[in-house]
Coordinates of C-alpha atoms in Angstrom, one line a residue:
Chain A
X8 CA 131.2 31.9 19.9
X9 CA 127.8 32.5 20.1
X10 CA 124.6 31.5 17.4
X11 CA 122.4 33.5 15.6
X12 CA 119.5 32.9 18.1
X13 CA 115.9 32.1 16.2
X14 CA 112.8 33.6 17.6
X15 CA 111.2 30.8 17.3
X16 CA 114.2 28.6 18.7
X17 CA 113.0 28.1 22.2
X18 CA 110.7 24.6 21.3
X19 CA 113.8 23.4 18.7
X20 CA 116.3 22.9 22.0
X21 CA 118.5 24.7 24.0
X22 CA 121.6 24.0 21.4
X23 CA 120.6 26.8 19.1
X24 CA 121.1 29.0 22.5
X25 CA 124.0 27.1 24.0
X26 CA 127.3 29.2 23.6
X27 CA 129.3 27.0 22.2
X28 CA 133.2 27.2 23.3
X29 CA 135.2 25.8 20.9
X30 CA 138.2 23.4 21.9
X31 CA 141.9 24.1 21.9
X32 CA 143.6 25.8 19.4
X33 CA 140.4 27.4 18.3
X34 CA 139.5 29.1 21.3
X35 CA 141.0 32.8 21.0
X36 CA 140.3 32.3 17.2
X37 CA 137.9 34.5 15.5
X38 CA 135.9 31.8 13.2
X39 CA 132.7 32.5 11.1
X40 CA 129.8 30.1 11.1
X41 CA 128.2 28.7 8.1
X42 CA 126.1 26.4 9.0
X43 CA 124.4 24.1 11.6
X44 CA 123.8 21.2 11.0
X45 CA 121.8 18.4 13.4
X46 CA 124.9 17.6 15.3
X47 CA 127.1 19.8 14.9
X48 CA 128.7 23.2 13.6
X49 CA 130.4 24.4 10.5
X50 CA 132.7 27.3 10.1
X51 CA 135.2 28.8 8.2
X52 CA 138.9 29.7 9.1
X53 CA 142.4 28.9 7.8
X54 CA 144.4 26.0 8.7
X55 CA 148.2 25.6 8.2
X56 CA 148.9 29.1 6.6
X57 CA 147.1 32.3 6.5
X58 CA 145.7 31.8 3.3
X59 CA 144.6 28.7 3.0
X60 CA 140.8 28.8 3.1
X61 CA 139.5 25.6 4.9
X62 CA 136.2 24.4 6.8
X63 CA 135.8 23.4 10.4
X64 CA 133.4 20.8 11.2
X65 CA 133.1 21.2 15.1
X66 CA 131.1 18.7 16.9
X67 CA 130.3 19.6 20.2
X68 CA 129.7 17.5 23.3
X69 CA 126.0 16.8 23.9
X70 CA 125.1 17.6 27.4
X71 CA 122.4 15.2 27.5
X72 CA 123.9 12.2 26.7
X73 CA 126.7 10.7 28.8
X74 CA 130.1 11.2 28.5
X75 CA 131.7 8.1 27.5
X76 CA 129.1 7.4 25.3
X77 CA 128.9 11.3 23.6
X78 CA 133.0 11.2 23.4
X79 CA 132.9 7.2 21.5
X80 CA 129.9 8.5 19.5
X81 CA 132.1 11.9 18.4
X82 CA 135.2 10.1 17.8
X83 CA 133.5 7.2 15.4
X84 CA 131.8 9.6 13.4
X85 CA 134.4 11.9 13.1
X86 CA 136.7 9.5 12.4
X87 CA 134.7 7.6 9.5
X88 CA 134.2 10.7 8.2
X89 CA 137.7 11.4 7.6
X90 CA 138.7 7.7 6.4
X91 CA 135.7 8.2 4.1
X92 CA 137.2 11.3 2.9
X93 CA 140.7 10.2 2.6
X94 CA 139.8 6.9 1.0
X95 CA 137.9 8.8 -2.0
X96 CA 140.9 11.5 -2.0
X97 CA 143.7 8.4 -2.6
X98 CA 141.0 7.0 -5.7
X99 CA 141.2 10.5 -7.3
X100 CA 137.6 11.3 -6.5
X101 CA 136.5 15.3 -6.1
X102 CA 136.3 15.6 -2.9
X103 CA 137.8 18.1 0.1
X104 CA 141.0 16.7 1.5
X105 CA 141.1 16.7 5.3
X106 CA 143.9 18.9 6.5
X107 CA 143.3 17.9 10.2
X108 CA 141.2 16.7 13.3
X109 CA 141.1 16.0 16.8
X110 CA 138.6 13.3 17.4
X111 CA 139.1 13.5 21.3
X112 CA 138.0 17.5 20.9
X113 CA 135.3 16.7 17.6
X114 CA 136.9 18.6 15.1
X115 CA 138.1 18.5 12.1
X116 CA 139.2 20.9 9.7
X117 CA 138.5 20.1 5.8
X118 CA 139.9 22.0 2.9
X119 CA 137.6 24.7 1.2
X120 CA 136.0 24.4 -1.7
X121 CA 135.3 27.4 -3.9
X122 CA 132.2 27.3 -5.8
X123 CA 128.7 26.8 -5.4
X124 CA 126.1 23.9 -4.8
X125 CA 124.4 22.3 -7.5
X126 CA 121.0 23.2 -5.6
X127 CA 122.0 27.2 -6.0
X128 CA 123.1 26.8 -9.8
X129 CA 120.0 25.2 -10.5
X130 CA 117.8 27.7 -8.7
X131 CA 119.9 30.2 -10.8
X132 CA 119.0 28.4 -13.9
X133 CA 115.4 27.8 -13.5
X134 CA 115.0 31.3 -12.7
X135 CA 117.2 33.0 -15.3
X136 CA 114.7 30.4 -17.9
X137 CA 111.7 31.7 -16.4
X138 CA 112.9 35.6 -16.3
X139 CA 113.4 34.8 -20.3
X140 CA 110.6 33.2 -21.1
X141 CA 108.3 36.4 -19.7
X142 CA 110.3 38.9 -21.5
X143 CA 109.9 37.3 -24.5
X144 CA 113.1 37.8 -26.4
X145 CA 115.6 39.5 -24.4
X146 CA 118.8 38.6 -26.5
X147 CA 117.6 40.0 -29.4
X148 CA 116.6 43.5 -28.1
X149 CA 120.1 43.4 -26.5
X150 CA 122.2 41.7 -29.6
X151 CA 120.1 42.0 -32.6
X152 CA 120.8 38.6 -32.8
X153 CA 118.2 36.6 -35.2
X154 CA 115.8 33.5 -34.5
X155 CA 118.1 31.2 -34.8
X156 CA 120.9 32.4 -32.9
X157 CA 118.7 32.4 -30.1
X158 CA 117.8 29.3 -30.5
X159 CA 121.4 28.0 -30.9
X160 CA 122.6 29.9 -28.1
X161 CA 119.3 28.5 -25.9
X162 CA 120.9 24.9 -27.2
X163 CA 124.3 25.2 -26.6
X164 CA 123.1 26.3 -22.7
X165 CA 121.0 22.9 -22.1
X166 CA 124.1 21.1 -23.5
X167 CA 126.0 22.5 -20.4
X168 CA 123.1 21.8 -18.2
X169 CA 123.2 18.0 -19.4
X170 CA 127.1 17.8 -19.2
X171 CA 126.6 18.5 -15.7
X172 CA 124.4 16.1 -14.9
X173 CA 126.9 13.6 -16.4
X174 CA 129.4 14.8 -14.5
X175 CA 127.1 14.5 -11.5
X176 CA 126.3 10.4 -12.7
X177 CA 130.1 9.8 -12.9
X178 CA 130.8 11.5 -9.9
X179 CA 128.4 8.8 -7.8
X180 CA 129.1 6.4 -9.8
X181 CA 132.7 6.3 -9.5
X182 CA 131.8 6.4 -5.2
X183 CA 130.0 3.8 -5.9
X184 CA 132.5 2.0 -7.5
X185 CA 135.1 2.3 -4.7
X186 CA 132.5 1.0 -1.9
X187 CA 131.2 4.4 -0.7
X188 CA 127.7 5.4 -0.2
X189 CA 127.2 9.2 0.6
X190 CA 124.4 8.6 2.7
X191 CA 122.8 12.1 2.4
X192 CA 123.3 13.2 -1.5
X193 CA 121.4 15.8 -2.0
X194 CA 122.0 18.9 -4.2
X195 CA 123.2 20.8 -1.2
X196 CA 125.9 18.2 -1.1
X197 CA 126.5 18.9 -4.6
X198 CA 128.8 21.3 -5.6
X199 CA 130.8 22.9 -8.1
X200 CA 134.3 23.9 -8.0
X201 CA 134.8 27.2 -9.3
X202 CA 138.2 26.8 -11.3
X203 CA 140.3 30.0 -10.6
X204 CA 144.0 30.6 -12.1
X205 CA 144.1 33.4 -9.6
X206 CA 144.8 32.8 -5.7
X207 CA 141.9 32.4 -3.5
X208 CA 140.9 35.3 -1.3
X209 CA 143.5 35.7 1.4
X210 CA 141.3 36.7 4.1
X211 CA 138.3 35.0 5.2
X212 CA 136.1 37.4 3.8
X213 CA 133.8 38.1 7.2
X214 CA 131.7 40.7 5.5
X215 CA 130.2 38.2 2.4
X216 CA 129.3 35.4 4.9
X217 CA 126.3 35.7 6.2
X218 CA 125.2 33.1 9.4
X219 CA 122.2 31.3 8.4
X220 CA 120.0 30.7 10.7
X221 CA 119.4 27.6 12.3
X222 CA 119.3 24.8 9.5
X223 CA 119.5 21.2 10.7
X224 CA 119.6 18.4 8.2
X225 CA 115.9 17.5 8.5
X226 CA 114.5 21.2 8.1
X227 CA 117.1 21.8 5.3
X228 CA 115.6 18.3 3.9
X229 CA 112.0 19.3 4.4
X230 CA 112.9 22.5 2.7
X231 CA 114.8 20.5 -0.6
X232 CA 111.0 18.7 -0.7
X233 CA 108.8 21.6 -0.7
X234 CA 111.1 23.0 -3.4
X235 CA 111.2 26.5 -0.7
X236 CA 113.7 29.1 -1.1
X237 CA 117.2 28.0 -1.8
X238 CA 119.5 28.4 1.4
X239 CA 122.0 30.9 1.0
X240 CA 125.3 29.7 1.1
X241 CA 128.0 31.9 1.5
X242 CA 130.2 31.8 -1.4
X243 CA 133.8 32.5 -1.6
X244 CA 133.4 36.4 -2.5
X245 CA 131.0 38.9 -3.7
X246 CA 132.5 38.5 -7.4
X247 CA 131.5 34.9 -8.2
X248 CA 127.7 35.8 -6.9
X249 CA 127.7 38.1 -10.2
X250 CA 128.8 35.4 -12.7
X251 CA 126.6 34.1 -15.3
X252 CA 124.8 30.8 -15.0
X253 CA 126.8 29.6 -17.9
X254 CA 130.1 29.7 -16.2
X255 CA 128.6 28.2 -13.2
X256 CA 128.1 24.9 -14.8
X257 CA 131.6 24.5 -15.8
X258 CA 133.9 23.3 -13.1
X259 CA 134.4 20.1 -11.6
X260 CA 131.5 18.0 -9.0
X261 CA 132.7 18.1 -5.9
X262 CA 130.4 16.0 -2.8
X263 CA 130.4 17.4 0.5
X264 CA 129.6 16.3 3.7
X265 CA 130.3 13.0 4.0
X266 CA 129.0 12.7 7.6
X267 CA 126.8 10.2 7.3
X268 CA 128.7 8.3 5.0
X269 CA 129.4 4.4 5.2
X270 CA 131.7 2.2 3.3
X271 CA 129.2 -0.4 1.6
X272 CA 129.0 -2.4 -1.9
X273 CA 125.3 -2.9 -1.4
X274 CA 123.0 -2.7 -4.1
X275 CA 120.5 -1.5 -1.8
X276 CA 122.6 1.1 -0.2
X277 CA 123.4 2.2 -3.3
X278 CA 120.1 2.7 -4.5
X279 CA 118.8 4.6 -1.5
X280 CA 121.3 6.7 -2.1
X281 CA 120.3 7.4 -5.8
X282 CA 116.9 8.5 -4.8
X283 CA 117.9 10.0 -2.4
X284 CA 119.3 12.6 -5.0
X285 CA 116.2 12.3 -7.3
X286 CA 114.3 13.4 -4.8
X287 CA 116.7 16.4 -4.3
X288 CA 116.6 16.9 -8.2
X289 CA 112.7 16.4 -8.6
X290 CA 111.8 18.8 -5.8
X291 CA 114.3 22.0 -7.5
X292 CA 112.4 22.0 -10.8
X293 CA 110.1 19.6 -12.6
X294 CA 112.0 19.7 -15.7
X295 CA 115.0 18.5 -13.8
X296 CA 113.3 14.9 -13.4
X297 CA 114.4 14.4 -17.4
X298 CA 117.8 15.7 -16.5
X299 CA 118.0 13.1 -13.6
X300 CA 117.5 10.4 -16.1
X301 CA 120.9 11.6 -17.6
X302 CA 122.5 11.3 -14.6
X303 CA 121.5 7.8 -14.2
X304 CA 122.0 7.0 -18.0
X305 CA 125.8 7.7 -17.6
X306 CA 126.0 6.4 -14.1
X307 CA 124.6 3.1 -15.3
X308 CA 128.0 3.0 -17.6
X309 CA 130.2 4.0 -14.6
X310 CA 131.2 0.5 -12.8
X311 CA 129.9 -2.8 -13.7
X312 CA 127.1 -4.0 -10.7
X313 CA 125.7 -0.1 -11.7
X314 CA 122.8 -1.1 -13.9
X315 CA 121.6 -3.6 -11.0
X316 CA 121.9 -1.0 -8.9
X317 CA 119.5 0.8 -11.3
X318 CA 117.4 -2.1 -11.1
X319 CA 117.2 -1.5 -7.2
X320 CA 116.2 1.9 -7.6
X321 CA 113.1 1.1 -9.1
X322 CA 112.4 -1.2 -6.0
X323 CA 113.3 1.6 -3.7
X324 CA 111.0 4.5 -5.7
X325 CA 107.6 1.9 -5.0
X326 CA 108.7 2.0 -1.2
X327 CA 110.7 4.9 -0.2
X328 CA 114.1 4.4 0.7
X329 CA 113.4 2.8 4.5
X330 CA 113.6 -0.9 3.8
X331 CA 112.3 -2.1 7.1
X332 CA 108.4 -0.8 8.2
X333 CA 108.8 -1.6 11.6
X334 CA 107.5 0.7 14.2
Chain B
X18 CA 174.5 32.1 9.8
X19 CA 171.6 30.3 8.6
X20 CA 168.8 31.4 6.4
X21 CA 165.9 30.9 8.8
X22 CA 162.2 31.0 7.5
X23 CA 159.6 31.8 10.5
X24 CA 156.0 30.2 9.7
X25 CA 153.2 31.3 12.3
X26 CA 150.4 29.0 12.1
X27 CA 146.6 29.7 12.2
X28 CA 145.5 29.2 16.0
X29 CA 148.4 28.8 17.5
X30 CA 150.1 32.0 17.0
X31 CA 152.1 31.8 19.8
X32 CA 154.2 29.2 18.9
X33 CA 156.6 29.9 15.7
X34 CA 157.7 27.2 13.9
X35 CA 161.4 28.1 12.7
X36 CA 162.8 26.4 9.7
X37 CA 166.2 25.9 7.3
X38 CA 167.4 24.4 4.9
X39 CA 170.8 23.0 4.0
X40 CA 172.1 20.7 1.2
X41 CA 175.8 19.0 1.1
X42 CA 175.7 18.9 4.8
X43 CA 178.6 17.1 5.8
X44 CA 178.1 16.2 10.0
X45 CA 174.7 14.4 9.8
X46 CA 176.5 11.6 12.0
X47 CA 177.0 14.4 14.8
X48 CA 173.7 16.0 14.4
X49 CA 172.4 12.6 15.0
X50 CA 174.4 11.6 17.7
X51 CA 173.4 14.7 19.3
X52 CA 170.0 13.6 19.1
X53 CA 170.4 10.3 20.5
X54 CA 171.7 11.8 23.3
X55 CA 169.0 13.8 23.8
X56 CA 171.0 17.7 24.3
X57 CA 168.9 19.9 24.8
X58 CA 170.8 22.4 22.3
X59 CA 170.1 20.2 19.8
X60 CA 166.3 20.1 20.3
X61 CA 165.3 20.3 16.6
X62 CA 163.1 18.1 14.4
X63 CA 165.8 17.2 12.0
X64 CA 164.3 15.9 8.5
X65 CA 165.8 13.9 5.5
X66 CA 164.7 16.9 2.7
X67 CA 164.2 14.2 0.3
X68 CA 161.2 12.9 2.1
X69 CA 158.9 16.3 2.6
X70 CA 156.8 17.1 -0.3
X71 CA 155.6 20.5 0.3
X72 CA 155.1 23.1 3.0
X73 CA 151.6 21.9 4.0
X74 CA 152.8 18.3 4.2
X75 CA 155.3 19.6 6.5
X76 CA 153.0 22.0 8.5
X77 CA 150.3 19.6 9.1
X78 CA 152.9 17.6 11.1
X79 CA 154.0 20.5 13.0
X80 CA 150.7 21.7 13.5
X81 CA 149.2 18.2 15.2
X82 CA 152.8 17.7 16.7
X83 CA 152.4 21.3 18.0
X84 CA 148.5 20.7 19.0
X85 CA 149.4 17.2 20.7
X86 CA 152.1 18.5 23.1
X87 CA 149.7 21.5 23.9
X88 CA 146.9 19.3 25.1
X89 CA 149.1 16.8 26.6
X90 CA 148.2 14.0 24.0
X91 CA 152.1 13.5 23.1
X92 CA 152.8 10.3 22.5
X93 CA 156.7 11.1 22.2
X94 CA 158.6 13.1 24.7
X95 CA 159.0 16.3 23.3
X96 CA 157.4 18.5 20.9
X97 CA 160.2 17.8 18.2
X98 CA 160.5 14.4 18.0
X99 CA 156.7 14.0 17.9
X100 CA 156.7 16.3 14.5
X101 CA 158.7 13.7 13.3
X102 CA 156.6 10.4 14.4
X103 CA 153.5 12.5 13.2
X104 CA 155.0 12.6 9.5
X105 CA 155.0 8.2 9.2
X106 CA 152.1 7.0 8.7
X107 CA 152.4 4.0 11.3
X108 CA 152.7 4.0 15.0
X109 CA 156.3 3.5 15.4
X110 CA 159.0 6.1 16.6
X111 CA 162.1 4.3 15.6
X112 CA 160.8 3.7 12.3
X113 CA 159.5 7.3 11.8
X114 CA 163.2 8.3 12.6
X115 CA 165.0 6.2 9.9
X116 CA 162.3 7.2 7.7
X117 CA 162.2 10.9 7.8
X118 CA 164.8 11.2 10.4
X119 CA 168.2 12.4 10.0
X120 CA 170.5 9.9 8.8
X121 CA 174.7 9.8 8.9
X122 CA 174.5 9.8 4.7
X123 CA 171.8 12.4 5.1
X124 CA 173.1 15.4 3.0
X125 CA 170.0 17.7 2.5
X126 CA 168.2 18.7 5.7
X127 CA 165.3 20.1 6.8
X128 CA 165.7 21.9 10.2
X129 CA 162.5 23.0 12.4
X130 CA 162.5 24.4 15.2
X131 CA 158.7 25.2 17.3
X132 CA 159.2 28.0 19.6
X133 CA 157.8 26.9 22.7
X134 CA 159.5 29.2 24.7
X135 CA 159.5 33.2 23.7
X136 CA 163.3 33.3 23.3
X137 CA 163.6 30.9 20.8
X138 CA 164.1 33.7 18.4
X139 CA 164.8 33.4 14.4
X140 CA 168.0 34.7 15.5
X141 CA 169.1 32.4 18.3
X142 CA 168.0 29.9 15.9
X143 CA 170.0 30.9 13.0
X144 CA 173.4 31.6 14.9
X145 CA 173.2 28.1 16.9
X146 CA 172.3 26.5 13.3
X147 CA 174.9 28.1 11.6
X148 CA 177.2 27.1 13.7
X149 CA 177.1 24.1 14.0
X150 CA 175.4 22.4 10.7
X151 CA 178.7 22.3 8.1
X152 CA 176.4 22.3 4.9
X153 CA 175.3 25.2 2.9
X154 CA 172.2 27.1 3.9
X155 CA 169.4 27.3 1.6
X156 CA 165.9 30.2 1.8
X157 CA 163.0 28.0 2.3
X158 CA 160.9 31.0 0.9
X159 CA 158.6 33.2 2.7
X160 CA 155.9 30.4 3.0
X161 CA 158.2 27.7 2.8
X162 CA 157.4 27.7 -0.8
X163 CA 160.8 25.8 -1.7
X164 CA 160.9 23.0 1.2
X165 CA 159.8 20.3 -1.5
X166 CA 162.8 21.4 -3.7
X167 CA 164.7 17.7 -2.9
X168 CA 162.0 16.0 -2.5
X169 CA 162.3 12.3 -4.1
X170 CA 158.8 12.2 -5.4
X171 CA 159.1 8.4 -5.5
X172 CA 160.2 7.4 -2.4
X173 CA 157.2 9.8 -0.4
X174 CA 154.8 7.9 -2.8
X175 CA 156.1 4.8 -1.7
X176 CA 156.0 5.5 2.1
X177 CA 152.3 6.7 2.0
X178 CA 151.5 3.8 -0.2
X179 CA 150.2 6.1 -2.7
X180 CA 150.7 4.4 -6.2
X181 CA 148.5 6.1 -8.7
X182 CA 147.6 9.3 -6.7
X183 CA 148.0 12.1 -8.8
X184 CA 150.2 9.9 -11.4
X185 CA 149.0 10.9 -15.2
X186 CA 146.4 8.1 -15.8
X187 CA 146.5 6.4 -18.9
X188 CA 143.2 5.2 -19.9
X189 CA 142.1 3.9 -16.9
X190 CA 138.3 4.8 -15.8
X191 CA 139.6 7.8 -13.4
X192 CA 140.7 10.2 -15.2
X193 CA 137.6 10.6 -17.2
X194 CA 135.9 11.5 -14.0
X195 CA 135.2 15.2 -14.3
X196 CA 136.7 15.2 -17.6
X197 CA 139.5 17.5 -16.3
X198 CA 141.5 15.1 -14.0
X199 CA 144.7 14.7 -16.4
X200 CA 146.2 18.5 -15.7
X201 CA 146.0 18.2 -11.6
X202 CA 148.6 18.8 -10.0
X203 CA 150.3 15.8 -9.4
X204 CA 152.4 16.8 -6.1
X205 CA 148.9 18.7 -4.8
X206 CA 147.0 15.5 -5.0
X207 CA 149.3 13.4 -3.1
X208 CA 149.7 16.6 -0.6
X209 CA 146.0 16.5 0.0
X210 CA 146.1 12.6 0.8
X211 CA 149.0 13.2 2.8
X212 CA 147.6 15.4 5.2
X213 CA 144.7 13.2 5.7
X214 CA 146.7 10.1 6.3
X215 CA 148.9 12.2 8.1
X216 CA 145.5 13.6 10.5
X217 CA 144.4 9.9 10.9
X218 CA 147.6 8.4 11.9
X219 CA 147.1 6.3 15.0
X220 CA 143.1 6.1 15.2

């Protein structure tokens, strides 16, 4: 299958240009990308029956590094991706079950979450305030609806907002609390299920999925830090995109992409990962640094070494998470 | 005549999986024997019913069971018998057949059959089935909806070591995560584990 080339792809590296042939069973398949990341390729297909949605993390083999090594390198990553994944799944933790893999190929094949990142309902939040706040009163040219209904209704939002973000402090703290560190929690690898009674989509809905184009983890990083433009993830169907911010705080935290994940207790660990994700929260939205401070509130009450991991953070804010300066 | 149910996975659509269901069977002892000696009419994955959960649990055997012999990564000799070493979650043939195996006081079975070969039909399937399982033949459902329908919850728990997955909490810390964890599913949840224990079997 072939990438949506960049113009500007020619100093990134040749992988953005590479045709990548996928390995056995996916070969004749007709598969939709999502996403690239630094090392390797996301896309979307069924797995086990025709309608059942699922993601394919595809790690190809790295022509510049040697075999032996690029196959041992694959199959340890893949594989502590997938114990990560199943050892949160068997603790009752949100997270998307893996339906199967082939470390020897680099694939594995992850079920599908429907909903949205945290990063995308936040940019729909911020932006939704800031359309009200320049039309002065839009509610009550629409409702008739008084002052204080308004205000109540303006309330009742921000309560949802803050729910969130305790169900975002549980979510990591309860990670924590089995001996996982996320390694890369950003908003992006936030999300929220969308709770549906009705079936998911039955097709892989080609035409709402747009490719993005090329987005490794440090440009998508670089990009969370300069608060730029969110990245478009394609959601589930057209439907959802129309929904109001409301609704698209309710629904359960799911975290994604637990490729760079380790199984630690460390304080510090812990901690880098926290700041990690206040620096993900900080750079979406000033305002969101108070709503952080939620997060961490109930994620203090989550496990019992959590407020010394809180204790840590502060540590790791004066220096950034790298602990050791050398080089 | 046997109700057969015909499953084609994603990716491999050239290779059907087959599959039927009977209760009060009453010849597990041949069907087993037949097994043991390896005749090649009787090249089926045979299951004890009581230990599959659900339709993905089964299909994510098959699939890898399929997907191994197809990339000549088998660990067992044919595509059937691996199906049923992929379901355990250890590395041990023998004890994958005495687990999920066929056994002589096995009376509701599971029956797969992966078309390998284009003339494995539903129909050849059904008629050879029919004819020679003495039990009473039960629809699967179109997407093997009912496959978990004598499934001893318990015992599938037990074998995947799964004590508290999906069980209704009572006040422990996890089911506050999320606030909504109490109306899961409890057979989905142990499903979803299953497959992954099922994916990283032998690594």
């Amino acid at each position: 299958m072939a990438l949506p080339t960049d113009d500007n792809a020619d100093t990134a590296s040749s992988t953005s240009t590479y045709v990548h042939k996928l390995p056995e069973p996916f070969t004749t398949s007709d598969l939709v990308v999502l996403t690239q990341g630094a090392e390797g390729l996301v896309y979307r297909t069924t797995f086990l029956t025709p309608n059942t949605p699922c993601v394919l993390k595809y790690r190809p083999p790295k022509p510049y590094r040697h075999p032996t090594l690029d196959k041992r390198l694959t199959k340890a990553r893949l594989l502590a991706e997938a114990r990560v994944l199943v050892k949160c799944r068997r603790e009752g933790l949100q997270v998307p079950a893996v339906l199967g893999g082939d470390w020897e190929d680099g694939w594995l094949a992850l079920e599908w979450v429907d909903g949205r990142t945290v990063r995308e309902v936040l940019d729909i939040w911020v932006h939704k305030l800031g359309m009200r706040a320049r039309d002065g009163k839009p509610d009550e040219t629409t409702g008739g609806a008084s002052e204080g209904d308004v205000e109540a209704q303006k309330k009742e939002q921000e309560e949802r907002l803050w729910e969130m973000m305790r169900k975002v402090g549980r979510a990591v703290g309860r990670l924590h609390e089995i001996g996982v560190c996320h390694g890369d929690l950003t908003t992006s690898n936030l999300m929220i299920r969308h709770e549906r009674s009705t079936q998911p989509s039955s097709q892989p809905s080609t035409e709402n999925v747009r490719p993005r184009g090329r987005q490794t983890v440090s440009t998508m990083r670089e990009a969370a830090m300069n608060g730029e433009g969110p990245p478009q993830y394609p959601s589930a169907d057209a439907t959802s995109r129309s929904n109001e911010p409301e609704d698209l705080l309710e629904g359960a935290i799911v975290m994604i992409d637990f490729g760079l994940a380790t199984q630690t207790v460390q304080d510090e660990d812990r901690a880098v990962d926290l700041y990690v994700l206040e620096r993900a929260f900080t750079a979406t939205h000033p305002a969101a640094e108070h709503l952080f401070q939620e997060a961490m509130r109930v994620y203090g009450e989550t496990f019992k070494g959590a407020k010394k991991v809180l204790k840590r953070l502060a540590d790791v804010r004066l220096r950034g998470r790298k602990r050791t300066m050398i080089g | 005549m046997a109700t057969v149910r015909t499953i084609v996975l994603p990716h491999y659509p050239s290779y059907p999986i087959h599959v039927c269901m009977f209760k009060d069977v009453s010849n597990a002892a041949f069907l087993r024997s037949q097994l043991l000696e390896a005749n090649p009419d009787f090249d089926y994955a045979f299951l004890d019913a009581a230990m599959i959960l659900s339709p993905q649990h089964l299909l994510s055997a098959a699939f890898l069971a399929l997907h191994c012999t197809q990339v000549a990564r088998a660990k067992t000799r044919t595509a059937h018998s691996e199906l049923v070493f992929r379901l355990h979650p250890n590395n041990n043939i023998g004890e994958s057949y005495r687990k999920f195996g066929i056994s002589d006081k096995t009376s509701a079975l599971i029956a797969v059959k992966l078309a390998l070969k284009p003339e494995t039909t539903a129909q050849v399937v059904a008629e050879h089935l029919g004819e020679h399982v003495k039990g009473e033949s039960a629809d699967p459902g179109e997407a093997l909806e009912h496959v978990g329908m004598w499934c001893d919850v318990g015992k599938v728990r037990k074998m995947y070591k799964l004590e508290g997955v999906g069980e209704p909490k009572k006040g422990k810390r996890g089911a506050i995560v999320n606030g909504n964890a109490s109306d899961m599913d409890e057979r989905k949840e142990m499903e979803s584990v299953i497959t992954g224990i099922i994916t990283l079997k032998g690594s």
